The first five atom37 places (N, CA, C, CB, O) and aatype in JSON, in Angstrom:
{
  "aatype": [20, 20, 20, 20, 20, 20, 20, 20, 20, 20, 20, 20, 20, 20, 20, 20, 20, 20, 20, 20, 20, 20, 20, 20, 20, 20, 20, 20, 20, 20, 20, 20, 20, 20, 20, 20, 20, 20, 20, 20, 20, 20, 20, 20, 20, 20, 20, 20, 20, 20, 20, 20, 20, 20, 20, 20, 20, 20, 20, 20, 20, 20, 20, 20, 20, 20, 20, 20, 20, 20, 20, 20, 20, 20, 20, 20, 20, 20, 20, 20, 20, 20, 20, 20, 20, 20, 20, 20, 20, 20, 20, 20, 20, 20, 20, 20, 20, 20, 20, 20, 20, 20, 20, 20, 20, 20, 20, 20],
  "atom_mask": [
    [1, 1, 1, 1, 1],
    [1, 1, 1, 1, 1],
    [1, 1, 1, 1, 1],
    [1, 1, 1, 1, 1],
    [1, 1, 1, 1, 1],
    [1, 1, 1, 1, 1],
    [1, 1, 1, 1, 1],
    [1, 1, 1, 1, 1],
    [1, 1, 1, 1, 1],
    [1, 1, 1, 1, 1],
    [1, 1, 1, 1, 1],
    [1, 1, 1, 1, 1],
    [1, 1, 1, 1, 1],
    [1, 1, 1, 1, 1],
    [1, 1, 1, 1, 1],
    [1, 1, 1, 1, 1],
    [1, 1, 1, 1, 1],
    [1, 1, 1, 1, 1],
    [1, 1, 1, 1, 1],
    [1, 1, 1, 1, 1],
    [1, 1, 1, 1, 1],
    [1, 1, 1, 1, 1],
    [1, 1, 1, 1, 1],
    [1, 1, 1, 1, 1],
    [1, 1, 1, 1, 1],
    [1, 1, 1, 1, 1],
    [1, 1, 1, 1, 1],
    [1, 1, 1, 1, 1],
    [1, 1, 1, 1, 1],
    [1, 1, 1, 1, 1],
    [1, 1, 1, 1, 1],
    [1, 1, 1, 1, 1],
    [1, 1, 1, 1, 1],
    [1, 1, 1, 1, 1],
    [1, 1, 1, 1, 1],
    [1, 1, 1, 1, 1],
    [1, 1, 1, 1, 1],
    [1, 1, 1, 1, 1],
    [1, 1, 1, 1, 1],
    [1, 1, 1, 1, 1],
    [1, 1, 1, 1, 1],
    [1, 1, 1, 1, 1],
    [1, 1, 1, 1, 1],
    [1, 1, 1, 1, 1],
    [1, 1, 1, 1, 1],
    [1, 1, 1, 1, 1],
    [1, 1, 1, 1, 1],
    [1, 1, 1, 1, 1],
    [1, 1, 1, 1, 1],
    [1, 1, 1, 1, 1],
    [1, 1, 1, 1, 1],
    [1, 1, 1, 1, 1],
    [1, 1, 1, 1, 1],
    [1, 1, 1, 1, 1],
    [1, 1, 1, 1, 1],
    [1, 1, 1, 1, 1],
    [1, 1, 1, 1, 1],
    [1, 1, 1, 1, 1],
    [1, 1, 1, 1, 1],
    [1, 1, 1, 1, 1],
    [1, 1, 1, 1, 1],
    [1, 1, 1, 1, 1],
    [1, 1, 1, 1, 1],
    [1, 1, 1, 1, 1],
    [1, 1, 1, 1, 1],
    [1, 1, 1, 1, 1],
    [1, 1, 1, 1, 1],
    [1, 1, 1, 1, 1],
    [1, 1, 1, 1, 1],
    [1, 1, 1, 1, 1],
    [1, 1, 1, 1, 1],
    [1, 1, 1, 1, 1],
    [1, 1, 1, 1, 1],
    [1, 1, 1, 1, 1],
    [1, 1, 1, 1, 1],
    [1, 1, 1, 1, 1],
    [1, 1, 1, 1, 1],
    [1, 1, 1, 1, 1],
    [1, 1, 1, 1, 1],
    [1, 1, 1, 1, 1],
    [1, 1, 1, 1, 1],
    [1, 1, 1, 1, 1],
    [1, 1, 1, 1, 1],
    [1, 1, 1, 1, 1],
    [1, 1, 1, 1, 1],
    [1, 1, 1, 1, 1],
    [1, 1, 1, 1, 1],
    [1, 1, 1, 1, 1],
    [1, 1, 1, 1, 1],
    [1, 1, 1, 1, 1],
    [1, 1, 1, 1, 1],
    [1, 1, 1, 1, 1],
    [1, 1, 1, 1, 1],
    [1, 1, 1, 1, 1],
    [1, 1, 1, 1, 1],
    [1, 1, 1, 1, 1],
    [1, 1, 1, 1, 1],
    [1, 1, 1, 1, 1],
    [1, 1, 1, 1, 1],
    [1, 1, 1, 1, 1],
    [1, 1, 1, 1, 1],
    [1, 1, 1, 1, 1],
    [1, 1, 1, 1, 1],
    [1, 1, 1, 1, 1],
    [1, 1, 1, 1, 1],
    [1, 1, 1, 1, 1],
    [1, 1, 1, 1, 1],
    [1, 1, 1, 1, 1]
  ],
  "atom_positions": [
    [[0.82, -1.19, 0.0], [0.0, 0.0, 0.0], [0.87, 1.26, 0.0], [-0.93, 0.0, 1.21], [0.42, 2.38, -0.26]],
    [[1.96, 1.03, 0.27], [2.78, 2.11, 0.67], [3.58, 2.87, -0.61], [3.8, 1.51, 1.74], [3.93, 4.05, -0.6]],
    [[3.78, 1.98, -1.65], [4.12, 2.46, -3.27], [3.12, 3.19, -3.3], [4.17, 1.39, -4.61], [3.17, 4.42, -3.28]],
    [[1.89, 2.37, -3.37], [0.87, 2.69, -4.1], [0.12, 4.54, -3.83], [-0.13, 1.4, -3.69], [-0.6, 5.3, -4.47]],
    [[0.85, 4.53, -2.51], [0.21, 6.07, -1.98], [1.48, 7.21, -2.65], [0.1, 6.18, 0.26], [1.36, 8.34, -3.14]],
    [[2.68, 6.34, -2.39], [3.91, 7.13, -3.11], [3.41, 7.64, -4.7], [5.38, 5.96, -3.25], [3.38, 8.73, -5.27]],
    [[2.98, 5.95, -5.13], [3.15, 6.78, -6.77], [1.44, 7.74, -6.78], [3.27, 5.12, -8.62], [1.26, 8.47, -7.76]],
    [[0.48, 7.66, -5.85], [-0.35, 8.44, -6.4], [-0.1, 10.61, -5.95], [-1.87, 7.58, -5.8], [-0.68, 11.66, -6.22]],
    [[1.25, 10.1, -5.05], [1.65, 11.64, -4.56], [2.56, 12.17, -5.99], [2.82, 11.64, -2.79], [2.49, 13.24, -6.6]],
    [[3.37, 11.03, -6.23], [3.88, 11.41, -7.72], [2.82, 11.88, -8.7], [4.54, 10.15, -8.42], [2.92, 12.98, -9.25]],
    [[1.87, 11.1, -8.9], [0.8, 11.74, -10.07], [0.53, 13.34, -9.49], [-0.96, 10.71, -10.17], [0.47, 14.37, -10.15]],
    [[0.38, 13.14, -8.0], [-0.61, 14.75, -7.77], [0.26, 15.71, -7.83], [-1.45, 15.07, -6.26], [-0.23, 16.83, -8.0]],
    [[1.92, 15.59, -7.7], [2.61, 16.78, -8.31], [2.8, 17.18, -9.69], [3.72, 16.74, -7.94], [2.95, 18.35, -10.04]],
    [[2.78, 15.99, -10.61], [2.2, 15.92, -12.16], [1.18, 16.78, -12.05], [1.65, 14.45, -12.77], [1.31, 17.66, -12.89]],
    [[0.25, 16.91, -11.41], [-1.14, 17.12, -11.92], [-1.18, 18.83, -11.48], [-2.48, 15.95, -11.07], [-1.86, 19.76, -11.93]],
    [[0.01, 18.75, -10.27], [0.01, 20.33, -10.1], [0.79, 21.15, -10.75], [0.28, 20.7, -8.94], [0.39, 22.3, -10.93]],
    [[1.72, 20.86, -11.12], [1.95, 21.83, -12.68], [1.22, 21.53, -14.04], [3.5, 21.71, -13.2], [1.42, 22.32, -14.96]],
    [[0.6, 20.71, -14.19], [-0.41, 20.24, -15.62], [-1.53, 19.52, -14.91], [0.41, 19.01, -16.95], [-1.41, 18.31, -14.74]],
    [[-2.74, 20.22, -14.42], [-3.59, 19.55, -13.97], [-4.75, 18.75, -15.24], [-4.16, 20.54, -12.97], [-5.56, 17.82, -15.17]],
    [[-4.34, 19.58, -16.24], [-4.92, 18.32, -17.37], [-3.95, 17.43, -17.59], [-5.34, 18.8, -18.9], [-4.18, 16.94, -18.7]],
    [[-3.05, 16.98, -17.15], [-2.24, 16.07, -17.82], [-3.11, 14.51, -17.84], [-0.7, 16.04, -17.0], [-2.74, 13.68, -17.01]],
    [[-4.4, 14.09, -18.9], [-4.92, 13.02, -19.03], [-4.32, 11.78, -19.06], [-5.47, 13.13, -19.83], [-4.96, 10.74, -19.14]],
    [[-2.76, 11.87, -18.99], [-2.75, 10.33, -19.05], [-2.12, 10.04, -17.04], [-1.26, 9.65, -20.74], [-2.33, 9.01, -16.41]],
    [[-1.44, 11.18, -16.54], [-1.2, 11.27, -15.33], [-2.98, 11.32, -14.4], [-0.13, 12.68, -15.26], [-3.0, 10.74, -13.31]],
    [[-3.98, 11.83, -14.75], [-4.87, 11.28, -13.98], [-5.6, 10.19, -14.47], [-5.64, 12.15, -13.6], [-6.58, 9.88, -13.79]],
    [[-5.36, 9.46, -15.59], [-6.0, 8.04, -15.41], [-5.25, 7.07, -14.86], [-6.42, 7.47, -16.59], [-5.68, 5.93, -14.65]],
    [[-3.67, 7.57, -14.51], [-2.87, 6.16, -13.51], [-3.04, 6.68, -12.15], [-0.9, 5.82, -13.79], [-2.89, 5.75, -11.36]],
    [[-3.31, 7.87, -11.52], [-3.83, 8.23, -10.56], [-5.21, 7.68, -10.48], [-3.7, 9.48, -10.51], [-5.29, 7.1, -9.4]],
    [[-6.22, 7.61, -11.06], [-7.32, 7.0, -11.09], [-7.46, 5.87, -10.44], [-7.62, 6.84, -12.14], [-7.97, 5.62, -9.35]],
    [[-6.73, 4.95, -11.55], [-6.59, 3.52, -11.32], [-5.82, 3.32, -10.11], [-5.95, 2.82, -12.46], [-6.16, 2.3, -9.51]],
    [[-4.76, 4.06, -9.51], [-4.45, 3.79, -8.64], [-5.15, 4.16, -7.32], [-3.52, 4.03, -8.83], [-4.47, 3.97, -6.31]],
    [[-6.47, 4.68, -7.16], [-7.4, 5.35, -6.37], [-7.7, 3.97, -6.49], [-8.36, 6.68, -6.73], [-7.24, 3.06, -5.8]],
    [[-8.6, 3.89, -7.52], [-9.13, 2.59, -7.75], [-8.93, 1.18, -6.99], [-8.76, 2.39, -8.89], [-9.77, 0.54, -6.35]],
    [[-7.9, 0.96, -7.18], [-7.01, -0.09, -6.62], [-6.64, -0.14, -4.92], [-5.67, 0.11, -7.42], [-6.49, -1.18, -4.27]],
    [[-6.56, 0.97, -4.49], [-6.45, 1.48, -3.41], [-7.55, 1.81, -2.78], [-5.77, 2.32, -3.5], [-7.51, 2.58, -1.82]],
    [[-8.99, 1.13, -3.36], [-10.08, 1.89, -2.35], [-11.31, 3.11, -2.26], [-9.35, 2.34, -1.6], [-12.45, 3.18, -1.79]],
    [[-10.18, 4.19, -3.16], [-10.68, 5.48, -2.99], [-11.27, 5.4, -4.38], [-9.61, 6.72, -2.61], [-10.86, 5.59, -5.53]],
    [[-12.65, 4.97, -3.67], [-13.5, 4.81, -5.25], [-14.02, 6.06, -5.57], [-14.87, 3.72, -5.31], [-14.23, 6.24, -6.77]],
    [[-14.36, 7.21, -4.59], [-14.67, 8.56, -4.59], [-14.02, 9.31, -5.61], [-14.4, 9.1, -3.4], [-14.46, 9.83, -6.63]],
    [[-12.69, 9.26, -5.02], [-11.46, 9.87, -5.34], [-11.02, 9.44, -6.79], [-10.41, 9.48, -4.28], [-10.31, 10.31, -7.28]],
    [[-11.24, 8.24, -7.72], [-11.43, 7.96, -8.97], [-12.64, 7.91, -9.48], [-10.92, 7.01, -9.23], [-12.68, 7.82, -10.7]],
    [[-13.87, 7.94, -8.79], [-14.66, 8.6, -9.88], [-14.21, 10.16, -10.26], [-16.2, 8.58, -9.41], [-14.06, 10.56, -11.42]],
    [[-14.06, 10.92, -9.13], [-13.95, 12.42, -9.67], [-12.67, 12.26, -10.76], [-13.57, 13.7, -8.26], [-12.96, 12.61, -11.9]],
    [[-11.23, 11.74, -10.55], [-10.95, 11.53, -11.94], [-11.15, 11.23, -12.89], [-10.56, 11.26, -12.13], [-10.6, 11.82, -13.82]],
    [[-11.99, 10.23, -13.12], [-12.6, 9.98, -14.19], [-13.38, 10.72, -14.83], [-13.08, 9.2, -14.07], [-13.39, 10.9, -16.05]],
    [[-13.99, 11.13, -14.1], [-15.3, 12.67, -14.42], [-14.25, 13.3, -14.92], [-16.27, 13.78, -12.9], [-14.31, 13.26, -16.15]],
    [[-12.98, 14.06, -14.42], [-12.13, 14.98, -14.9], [-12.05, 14.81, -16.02], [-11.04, 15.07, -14.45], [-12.65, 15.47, -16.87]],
    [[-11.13, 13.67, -16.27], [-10.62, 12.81, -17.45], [-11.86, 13.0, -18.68], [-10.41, 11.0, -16.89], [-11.57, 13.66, -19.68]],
    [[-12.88, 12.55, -18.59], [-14.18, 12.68, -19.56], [-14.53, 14.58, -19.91], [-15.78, 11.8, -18.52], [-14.88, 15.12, -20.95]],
    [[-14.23, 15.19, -18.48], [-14.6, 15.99, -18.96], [-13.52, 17.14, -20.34], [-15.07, 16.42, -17.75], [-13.98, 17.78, -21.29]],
    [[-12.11, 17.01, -19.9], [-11.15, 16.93, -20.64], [-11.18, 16.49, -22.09], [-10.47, 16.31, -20.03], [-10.98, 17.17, -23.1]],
    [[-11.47, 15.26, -21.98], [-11.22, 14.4, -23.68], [-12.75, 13.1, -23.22], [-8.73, 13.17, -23.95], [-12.76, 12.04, -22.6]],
    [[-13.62, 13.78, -23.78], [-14.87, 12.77, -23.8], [-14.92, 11.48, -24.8], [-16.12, 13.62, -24.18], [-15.8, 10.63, -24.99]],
    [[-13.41, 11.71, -25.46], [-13.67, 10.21, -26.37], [-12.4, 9.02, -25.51], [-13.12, 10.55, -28.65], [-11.77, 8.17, -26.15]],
    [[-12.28, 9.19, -24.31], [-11.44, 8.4, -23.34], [-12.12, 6.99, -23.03], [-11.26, 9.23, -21.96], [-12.03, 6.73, -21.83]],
    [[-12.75, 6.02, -23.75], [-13.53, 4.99, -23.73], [-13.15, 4.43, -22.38], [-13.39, 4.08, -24.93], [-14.02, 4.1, -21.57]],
    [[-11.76, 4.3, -22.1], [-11.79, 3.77, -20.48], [-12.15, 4.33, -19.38], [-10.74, 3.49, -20.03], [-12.21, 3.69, -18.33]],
    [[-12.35, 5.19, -19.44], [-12.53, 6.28, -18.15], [-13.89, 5.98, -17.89], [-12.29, 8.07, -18.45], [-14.48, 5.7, -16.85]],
    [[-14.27, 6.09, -19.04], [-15.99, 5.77, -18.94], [-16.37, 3.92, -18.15], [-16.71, 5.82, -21.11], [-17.22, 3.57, -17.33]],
    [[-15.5, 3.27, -18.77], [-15.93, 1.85, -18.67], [-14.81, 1.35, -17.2], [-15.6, 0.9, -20.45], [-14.79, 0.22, -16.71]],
    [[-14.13, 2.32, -16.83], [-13.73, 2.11, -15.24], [-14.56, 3.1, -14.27], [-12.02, 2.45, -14.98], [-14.97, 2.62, -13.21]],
    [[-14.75, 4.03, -14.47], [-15.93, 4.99, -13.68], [-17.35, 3.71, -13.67], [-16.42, 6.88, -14.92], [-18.15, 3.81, -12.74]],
    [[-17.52, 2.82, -14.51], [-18.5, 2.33, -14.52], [-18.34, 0.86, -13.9], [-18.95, 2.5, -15.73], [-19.35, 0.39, -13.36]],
    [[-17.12, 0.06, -13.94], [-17.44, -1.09, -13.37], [-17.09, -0.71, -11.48], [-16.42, -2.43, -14.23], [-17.29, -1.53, -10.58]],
    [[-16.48, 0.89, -11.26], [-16.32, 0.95, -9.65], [-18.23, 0.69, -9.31], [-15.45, 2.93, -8.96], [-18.54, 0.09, -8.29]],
    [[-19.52, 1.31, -10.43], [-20.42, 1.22, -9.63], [-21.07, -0.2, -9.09], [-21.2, 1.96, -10.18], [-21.66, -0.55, -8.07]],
    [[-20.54, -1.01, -10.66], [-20.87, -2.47, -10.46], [-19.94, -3.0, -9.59], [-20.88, -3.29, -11.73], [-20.29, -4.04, -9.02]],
    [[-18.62, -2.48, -9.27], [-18.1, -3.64, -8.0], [-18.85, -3.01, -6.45], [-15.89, -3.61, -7.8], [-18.69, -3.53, -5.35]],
    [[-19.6, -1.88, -6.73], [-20.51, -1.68, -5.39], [-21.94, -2.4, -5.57], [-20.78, 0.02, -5.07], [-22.82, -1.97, -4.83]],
    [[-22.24, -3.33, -6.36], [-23.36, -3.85, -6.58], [-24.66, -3.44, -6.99], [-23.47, -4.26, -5.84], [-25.64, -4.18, -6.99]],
    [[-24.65, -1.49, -7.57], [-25.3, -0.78, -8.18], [-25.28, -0.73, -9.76], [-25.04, 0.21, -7.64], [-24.71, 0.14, -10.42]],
    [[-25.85, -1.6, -10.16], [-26.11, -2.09, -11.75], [-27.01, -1.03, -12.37], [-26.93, -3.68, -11.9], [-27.16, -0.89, -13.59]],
    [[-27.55, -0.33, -11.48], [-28.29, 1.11, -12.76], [-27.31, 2.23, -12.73], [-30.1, 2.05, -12.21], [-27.11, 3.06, -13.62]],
    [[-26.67, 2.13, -11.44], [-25.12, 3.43, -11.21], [-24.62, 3.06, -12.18], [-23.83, 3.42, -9.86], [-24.28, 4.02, -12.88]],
    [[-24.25, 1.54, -12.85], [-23.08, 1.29, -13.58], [-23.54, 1.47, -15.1], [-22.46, -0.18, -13.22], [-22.79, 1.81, -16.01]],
    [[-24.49, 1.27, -15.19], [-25.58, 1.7, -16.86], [-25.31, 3.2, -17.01], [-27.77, 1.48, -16.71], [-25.0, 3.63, -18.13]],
    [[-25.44, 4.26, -15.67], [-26.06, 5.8, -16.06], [-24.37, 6.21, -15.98], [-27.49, 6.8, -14.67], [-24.16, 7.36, -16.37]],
    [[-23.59, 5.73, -15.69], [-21.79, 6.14, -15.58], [-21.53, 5.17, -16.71], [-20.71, 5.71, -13.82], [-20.31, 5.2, -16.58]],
    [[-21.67, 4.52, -17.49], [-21.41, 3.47, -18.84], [-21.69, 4.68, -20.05], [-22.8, 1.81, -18.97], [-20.92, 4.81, -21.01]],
    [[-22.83, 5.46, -19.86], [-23.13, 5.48, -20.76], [-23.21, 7.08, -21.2], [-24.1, 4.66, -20.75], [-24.15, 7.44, -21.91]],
    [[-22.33, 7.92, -20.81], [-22.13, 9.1, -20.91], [-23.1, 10.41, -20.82], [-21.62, 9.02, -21.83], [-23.31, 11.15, -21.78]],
    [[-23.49, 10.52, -19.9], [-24.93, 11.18, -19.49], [-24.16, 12.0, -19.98], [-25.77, 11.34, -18.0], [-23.01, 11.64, -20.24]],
    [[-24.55, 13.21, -20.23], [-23.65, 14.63, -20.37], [-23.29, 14.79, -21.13], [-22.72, 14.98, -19.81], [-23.43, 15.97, -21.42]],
    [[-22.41, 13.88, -22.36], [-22.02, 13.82, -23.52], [-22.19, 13.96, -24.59], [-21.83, 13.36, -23.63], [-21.51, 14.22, -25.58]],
    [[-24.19, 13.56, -24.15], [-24.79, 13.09, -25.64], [-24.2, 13.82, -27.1], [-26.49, 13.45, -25.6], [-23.97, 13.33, -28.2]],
    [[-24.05, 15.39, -26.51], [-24.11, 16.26, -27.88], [-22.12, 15.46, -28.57], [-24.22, 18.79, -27.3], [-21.62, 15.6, -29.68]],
    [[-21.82, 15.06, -27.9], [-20.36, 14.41, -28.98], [-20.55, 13.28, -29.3], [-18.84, 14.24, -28.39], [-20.39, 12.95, -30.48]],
    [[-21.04, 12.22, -28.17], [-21.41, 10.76, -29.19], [-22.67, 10.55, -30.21], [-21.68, 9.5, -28.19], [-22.83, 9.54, -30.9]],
    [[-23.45, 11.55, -30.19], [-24.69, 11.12, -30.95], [-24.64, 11.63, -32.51], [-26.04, 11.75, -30.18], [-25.35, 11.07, -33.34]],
    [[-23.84, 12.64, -32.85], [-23.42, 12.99, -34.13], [-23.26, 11.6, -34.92], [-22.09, 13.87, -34.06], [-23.04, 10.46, -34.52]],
    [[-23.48, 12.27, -36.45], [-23.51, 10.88, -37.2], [-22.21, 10.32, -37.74], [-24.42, 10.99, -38.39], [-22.04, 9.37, -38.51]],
    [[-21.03, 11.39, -36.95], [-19.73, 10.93, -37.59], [-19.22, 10.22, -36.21], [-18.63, 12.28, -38.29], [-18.25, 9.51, -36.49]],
    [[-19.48, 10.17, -35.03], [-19.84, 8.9, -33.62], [-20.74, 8.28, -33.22], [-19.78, 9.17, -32.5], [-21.1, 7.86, -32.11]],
    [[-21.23, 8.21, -34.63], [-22.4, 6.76, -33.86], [-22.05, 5.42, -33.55], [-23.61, 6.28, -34.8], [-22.5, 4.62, -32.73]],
    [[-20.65, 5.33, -34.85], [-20.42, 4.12, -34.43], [-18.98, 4.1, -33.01], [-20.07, 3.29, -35.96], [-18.6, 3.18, -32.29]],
    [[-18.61, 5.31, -33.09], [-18.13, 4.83, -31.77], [-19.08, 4.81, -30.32], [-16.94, 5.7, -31.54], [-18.98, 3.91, -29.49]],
    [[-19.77, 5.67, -30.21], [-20.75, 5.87, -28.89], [-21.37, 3.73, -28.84], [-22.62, 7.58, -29.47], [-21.55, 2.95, -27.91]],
    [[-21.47, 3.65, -30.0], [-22.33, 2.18, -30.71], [-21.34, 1.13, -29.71], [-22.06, 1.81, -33.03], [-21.75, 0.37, -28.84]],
    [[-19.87, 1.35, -30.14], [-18.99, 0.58, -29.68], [-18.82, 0.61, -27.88], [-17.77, 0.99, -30.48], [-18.88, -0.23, -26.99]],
    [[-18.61, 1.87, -27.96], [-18.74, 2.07, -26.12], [-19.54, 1.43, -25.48], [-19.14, 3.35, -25.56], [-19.22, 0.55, -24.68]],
    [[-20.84, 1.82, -25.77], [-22.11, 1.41, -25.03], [-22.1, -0.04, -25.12], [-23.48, 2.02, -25.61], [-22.68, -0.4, -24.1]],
    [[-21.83, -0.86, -25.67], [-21.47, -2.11, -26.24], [-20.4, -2.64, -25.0], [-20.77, -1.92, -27.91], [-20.7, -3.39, -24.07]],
    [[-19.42, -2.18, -25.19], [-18.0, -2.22, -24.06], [-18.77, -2.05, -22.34], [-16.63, -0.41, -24.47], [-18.35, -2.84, -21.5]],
    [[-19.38, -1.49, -22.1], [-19.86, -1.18, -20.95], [-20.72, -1.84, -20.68], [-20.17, -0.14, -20.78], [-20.6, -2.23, -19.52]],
    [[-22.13, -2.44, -21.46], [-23.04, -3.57, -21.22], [-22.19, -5.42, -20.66], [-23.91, -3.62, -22.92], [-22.49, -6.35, -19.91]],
    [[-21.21, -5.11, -21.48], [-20.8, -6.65, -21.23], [-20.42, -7.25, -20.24], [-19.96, -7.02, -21.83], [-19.84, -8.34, -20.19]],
    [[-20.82, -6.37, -19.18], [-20.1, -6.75, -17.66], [-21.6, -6.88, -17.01], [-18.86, -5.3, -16.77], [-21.88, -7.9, -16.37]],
    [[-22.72, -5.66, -17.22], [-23.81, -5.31, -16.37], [-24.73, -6.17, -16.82], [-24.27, -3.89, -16.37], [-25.86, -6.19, -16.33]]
  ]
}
């Protein structure tokens, strides 16, 4: 546990001179993740999406933390990009939103 808090203090000085740095808060994420702080990686993840909304993992790890809490409609309404609609529903991402939503059912 004791790396694991090291490397997420490493990400948060990353993140304090480049607090968008998207690929430094999705290993901070995961390492929330991994560590417990399921709070603390959803709001990265939220970050992360809100940053670059075509991040397919962010979405489909924000979504299985709701299914490893045993909330299967949490894990559908965080799968499936509430908020987003206006970027995945265009007709030049249908087939990716198509693919996502797809990626995120196969667990729930």
């Amino acid at each position: 546990m004791g790396r694991t808090l090291n490397a997420i203090e490493d990400f948060n000085k990353v993140l304090q001179i480049n607090p968008n740095n998207i690929q430094a808060l999705f290993n901070r994420a995961k390492l929330k993740q991994n560590a417990k702080d399921l709070k603390g990686a959803i709001q990265d993840y939220d970050k992360i999406i809100e940053l670059y909304p075509y991040f397919m993992e962010a979405y489909f790890n924000r979504a299985q933390i709701k299914y490893d809490l045993n909330d299967k409609e949490g894990a559908k309404r965080y799968g499936n990009r509430e908020g987003h609609g206006e970027v995945f529903h265009s007709k030049n991402n249908s087939q990716l939103s198509r693919d996502s939503t797809l990626m995120v059912n196969l667990f729930i």
